[in-house]
CSV table of C-alpha atoms in Angstrom, one decimal:
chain,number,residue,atom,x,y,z
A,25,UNK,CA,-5.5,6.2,-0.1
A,26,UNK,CA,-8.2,7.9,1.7
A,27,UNK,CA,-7.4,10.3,4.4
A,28,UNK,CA,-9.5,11.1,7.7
A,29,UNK,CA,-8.2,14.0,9.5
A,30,UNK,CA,-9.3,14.1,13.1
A,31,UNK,CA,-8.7,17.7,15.0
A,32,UNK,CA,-7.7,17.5,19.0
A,33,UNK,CA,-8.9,21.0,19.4
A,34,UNK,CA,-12.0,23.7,18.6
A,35,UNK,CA,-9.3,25.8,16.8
A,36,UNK,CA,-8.4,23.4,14.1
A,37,UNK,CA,-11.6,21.9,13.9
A,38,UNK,CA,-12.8,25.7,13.0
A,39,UNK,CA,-10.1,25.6,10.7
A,40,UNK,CA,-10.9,22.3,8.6
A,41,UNK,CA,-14.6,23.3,8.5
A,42,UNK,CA,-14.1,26.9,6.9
A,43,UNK,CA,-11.6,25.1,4.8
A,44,UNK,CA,-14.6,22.2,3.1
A,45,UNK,CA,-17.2,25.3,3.5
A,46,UNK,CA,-14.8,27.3,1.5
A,47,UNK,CA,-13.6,24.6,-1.2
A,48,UNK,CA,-17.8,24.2,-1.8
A,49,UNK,CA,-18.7,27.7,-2.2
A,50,UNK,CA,-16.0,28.2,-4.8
A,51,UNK,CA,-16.5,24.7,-6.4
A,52,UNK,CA,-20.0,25.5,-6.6
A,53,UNK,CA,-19.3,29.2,-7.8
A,54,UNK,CA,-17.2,28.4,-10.8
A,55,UNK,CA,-20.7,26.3,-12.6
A,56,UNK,CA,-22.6,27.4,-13.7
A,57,UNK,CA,-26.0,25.6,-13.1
A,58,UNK,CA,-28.8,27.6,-11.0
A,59,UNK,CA,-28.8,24.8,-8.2
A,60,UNK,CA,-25.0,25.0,-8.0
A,61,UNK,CA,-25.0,28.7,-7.6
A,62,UNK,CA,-27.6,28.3,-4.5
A,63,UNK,CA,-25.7,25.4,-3.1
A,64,UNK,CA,-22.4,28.3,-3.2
A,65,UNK,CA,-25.1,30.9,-1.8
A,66,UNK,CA,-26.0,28.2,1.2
A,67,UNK,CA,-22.0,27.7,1.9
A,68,UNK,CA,-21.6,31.1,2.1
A,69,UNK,CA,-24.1,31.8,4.9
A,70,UNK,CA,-22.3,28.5,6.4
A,71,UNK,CA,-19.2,30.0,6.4
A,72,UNK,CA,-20.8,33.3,7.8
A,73,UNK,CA,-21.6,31.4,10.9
A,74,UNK,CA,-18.6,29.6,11.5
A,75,UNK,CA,-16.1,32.5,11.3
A,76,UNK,CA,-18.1,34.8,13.4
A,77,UNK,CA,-17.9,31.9,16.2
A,78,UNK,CA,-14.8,33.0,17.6
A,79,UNK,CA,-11.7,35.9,16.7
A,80,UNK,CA,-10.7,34.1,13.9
A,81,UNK,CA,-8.8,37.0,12.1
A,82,UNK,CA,-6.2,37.9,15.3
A,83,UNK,CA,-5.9,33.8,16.1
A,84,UNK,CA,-4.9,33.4,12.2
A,85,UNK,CA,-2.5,36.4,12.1
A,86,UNK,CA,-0.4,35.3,15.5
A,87,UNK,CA,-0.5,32.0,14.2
A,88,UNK,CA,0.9,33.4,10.7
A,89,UNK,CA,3.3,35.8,12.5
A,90,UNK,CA,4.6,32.8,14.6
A,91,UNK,CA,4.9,30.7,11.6
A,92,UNK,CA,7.2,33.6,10.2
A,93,UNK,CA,9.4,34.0,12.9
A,94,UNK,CA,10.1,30.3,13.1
A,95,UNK,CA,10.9,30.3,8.9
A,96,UNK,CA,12.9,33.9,9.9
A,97,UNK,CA,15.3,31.7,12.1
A,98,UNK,CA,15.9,29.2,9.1
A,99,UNK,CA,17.8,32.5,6.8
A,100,UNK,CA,21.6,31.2,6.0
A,101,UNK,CA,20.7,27.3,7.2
A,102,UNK,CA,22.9,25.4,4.1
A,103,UNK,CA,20.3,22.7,4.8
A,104,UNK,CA,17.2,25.3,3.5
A,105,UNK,CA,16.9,26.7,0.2
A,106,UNK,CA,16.9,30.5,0.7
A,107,UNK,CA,14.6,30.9,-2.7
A,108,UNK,CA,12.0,28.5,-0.8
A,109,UNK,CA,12.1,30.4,2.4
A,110,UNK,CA,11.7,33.4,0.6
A,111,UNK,CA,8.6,32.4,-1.2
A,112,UNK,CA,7.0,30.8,2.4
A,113,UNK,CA,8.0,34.5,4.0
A,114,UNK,CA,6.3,35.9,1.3
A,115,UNK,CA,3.5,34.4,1.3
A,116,UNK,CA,2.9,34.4,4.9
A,117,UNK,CA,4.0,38.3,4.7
A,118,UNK,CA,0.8,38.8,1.7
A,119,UNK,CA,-1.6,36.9,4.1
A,120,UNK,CA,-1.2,38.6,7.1
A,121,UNK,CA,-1.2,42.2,5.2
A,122,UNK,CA,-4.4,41.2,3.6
A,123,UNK,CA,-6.2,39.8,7.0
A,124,UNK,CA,-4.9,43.3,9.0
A,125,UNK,CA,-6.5,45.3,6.0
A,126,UNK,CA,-9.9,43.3,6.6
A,127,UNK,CA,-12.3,46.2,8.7
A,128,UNK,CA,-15.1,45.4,11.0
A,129,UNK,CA,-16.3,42.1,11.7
A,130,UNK,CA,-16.1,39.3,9.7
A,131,UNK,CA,-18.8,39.2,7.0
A,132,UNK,CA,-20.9,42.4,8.1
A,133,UNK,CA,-21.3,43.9,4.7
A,134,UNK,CA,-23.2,40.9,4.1
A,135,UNK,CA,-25.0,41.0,7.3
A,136,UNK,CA,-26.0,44.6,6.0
A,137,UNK,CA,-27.5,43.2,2.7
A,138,UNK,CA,-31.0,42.9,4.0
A,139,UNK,CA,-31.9,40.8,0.6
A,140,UNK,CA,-29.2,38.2,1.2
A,141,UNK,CA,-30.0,37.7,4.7
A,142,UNK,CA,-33.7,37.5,3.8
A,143,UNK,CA,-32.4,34.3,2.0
A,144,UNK,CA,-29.9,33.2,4.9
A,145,UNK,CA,-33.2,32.8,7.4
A,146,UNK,CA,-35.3,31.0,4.4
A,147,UNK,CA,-32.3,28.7,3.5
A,148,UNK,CA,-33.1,27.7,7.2
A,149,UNK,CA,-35.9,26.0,7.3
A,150,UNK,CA,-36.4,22.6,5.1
A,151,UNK,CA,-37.6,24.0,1.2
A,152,UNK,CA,-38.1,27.3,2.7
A,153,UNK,CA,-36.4,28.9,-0.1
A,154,UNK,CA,-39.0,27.9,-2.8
A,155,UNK,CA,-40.4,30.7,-5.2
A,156,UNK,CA,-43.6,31.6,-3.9
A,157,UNK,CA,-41.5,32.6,-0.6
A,158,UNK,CA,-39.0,34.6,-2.3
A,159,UNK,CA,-39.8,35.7,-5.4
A,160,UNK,CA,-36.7,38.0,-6.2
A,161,UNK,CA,-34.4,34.9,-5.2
A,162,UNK,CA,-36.5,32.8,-8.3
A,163,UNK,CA,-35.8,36.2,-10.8
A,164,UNK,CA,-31.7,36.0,-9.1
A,165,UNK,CA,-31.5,32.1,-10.0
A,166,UNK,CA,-33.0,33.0,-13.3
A,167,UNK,CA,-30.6,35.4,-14.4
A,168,UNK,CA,-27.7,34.9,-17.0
A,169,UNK,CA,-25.1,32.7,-15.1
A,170,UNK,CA,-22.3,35.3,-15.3
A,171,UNK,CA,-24.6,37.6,-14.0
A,172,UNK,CA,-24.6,35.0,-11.1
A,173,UNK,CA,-20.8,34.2,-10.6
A,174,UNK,CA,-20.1,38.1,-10.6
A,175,UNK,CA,-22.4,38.2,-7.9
A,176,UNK,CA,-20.9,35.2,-5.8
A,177,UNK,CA,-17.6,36.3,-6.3
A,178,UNK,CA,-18.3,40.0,-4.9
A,179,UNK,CA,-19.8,38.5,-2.2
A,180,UNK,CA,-17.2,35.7,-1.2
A,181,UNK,CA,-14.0,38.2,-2.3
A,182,UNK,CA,-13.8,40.3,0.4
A,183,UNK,CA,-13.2,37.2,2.6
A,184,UNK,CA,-10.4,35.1,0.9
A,185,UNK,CA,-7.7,36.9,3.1
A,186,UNK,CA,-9.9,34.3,5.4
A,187,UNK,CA,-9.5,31.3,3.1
A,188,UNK,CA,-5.5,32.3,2.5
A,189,UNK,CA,-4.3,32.3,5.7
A,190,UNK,CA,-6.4,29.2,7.1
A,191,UNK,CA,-5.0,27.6,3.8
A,192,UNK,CA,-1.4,28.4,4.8
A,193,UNK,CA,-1.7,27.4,8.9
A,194,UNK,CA,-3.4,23.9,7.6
A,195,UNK,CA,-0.6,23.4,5.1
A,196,UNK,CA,2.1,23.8,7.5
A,197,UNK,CA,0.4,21.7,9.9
A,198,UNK,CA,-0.2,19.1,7.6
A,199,UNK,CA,3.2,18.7,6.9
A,200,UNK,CA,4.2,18.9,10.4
A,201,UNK,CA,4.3,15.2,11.2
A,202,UNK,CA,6.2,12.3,10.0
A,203,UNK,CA,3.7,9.5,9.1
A,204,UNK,CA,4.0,5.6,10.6
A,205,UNK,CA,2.9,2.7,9.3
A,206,UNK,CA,0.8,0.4,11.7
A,207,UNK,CA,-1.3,-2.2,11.5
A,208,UNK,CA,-5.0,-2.1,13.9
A,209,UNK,CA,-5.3,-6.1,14.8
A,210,UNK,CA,-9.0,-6.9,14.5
A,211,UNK,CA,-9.6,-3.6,14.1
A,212,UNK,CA,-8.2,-2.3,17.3
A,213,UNK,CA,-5.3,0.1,17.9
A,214,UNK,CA,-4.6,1.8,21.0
A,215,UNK,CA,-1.2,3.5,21.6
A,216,UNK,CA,0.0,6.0,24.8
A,217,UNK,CA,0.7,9.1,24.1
A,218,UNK,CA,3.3,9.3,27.0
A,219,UNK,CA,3.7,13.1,26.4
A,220,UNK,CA,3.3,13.2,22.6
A,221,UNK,CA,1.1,16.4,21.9
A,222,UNK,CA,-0.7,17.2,18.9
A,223,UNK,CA,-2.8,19.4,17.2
A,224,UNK,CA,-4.4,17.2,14.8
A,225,UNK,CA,-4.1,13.3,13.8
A,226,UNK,CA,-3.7,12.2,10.5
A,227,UNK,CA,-5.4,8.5,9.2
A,228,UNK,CA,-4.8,7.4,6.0
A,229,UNK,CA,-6.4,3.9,4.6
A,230,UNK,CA,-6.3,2.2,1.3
A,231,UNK,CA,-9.1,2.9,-1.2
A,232,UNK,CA,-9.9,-0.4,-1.6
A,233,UNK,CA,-10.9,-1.1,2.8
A,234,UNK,CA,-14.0,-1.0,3.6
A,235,UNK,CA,-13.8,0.1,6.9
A,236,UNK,CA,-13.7,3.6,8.2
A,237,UNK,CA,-11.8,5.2,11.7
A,238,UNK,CA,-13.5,5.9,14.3
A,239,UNK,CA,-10.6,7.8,16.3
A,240,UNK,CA,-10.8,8.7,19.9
A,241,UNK,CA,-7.7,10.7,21.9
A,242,UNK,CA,-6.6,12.7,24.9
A,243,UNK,CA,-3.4,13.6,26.1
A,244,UNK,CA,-2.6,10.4,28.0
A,245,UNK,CA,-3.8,7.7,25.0
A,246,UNK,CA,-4.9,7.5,21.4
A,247,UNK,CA,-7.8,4.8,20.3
A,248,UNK,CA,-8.8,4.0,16.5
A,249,UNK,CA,-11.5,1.5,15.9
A,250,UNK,CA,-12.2,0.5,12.6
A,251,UNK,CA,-16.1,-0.4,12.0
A,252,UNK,CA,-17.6,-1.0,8.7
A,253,UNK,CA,-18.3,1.8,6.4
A,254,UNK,CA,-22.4,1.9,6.8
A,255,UNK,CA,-22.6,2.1,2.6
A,256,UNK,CA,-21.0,-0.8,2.2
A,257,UNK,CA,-21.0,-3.0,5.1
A,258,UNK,CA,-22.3,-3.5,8.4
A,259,UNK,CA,-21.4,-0.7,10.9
A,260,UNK,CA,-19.2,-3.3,13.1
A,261,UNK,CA,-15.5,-3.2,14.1
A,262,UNK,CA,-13.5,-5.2,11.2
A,263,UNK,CA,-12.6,-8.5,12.6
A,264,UNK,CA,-9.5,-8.9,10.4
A,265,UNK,CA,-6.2,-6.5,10.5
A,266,UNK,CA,-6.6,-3.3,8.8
A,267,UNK,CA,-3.2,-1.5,7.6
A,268,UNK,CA,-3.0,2.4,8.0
A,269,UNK,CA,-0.9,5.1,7.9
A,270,UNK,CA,-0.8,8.1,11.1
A,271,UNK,CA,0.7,11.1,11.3
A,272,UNK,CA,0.9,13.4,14.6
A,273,UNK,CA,0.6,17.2,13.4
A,274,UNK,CA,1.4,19.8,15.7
A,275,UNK,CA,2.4,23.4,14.8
């Protein structure tokens, strides 16, 4: 099955783009290849840009302190398993202690590294990071690969406390909804909302379709369209019944 999630708000669509931005960097991070390491560099200065968009730290630890107040009021329900609850408390405890203890604004020590963002405003224009414009970045991708990850991970460290707690307000949002099976009749779905609310939609589609959502939604109606996938077949809406799974999330 292949999942598309589709966010009904800027907040969780902030979320799910720190969330790709940081899987990359660290994907990227743990190889050890020079173009993999400036491929990590690049989603750094991505994530750099996204987080500093809004007052991501305080929305994620009200979010994180709500989230524990509502697993507070499950303590001595027979129907939850106290060790389970623990661990969730715990976590969300660890995450929120480490985002408080985060000073200044997101990312300035790397705004401060007057090398680093030397590369952030090359990386900007197309090949503008090639060795005759920075020489000490050609001598950096040259060095001993550990020598590399030991700089990346310095670099990205100080913000997983980010990374934690968006992980932890995603996974709990994920798992928010109860997923129904429906069936888009010549590729067309369209379904009231008559007062359903939710944060973020869910689609999940065999492997094997060739067709790909295109999902739009407000508070009074939801519409999925199923076109081809422009890879592998015309970008046109299916003309035959395409099966898929939704899920309305909503903290």
């Amino acid at each position: 099955m292949i999942t598309y999630e589709y966010p009904l708000n800027e907040r969780i669509r902030t979320l799910l783009r720190l969330e790709d931005l940081f899987d990359k960097a660290l994907h990227f991070t743990l190889s050890e290849g020079a173009y993999e390491h400036h491929t990590a560099l690049v989603s750094l200065f991505e994530i750099l840009d996204v987080a500093s968009r809004a007052d991501l730290k305080v929305d994620l630890v009200q979010e994180l302190e709500r989230q524990r107040q509502i697993l507070v009021s499950f303590r001595h329900n027979p129907d939850i398993s106290e060790e389970a609850l623990s661990g969730a408390l715990y976590e969300i405890e660890q995450a929120s202690a480490a985002l408080l203890a985060m000073a200044g604004k997101i990312g300035q020590y790397l705004r401060e590294n007057e090398w680093l963002m030397n590369i952030r405003s090359r990386a900007a224009i197309p090949g503008g990071v090639c060795e005759f414009d920075l020489p000490s970045y050609h001598f950096w991708l040259h060095r001993h690969p550990e020598a590399r990850q030991a700089d990346l991970q310095a670099w990205i460290g100080p913000m997983t406390p980010i990374r934690d707690g968006l992980a932890i307000v995603l996974r709990l949002l994920r798992a928010s909804g109860r997923p129904e099976n429906l069936v888009a009749h010549r590729g067309q779905f369209q379904m009231m909302m008559g007062g359903r609310s939710a944060q973020m939609l869910r689609i999940r589609v065999a492997q094997g379709e060739s067709y790909v959502p295109e999902i739009s939604a407000n508070k009074y109606a939801l519409n999925v369209r199923f076109v081809g996938a422009a890879s592998v077949a015309r970008t046109r809406q299916a003309e035959s019944s395409v099966e898929f799974e939704l899920t309305f999330c909503n903290l």
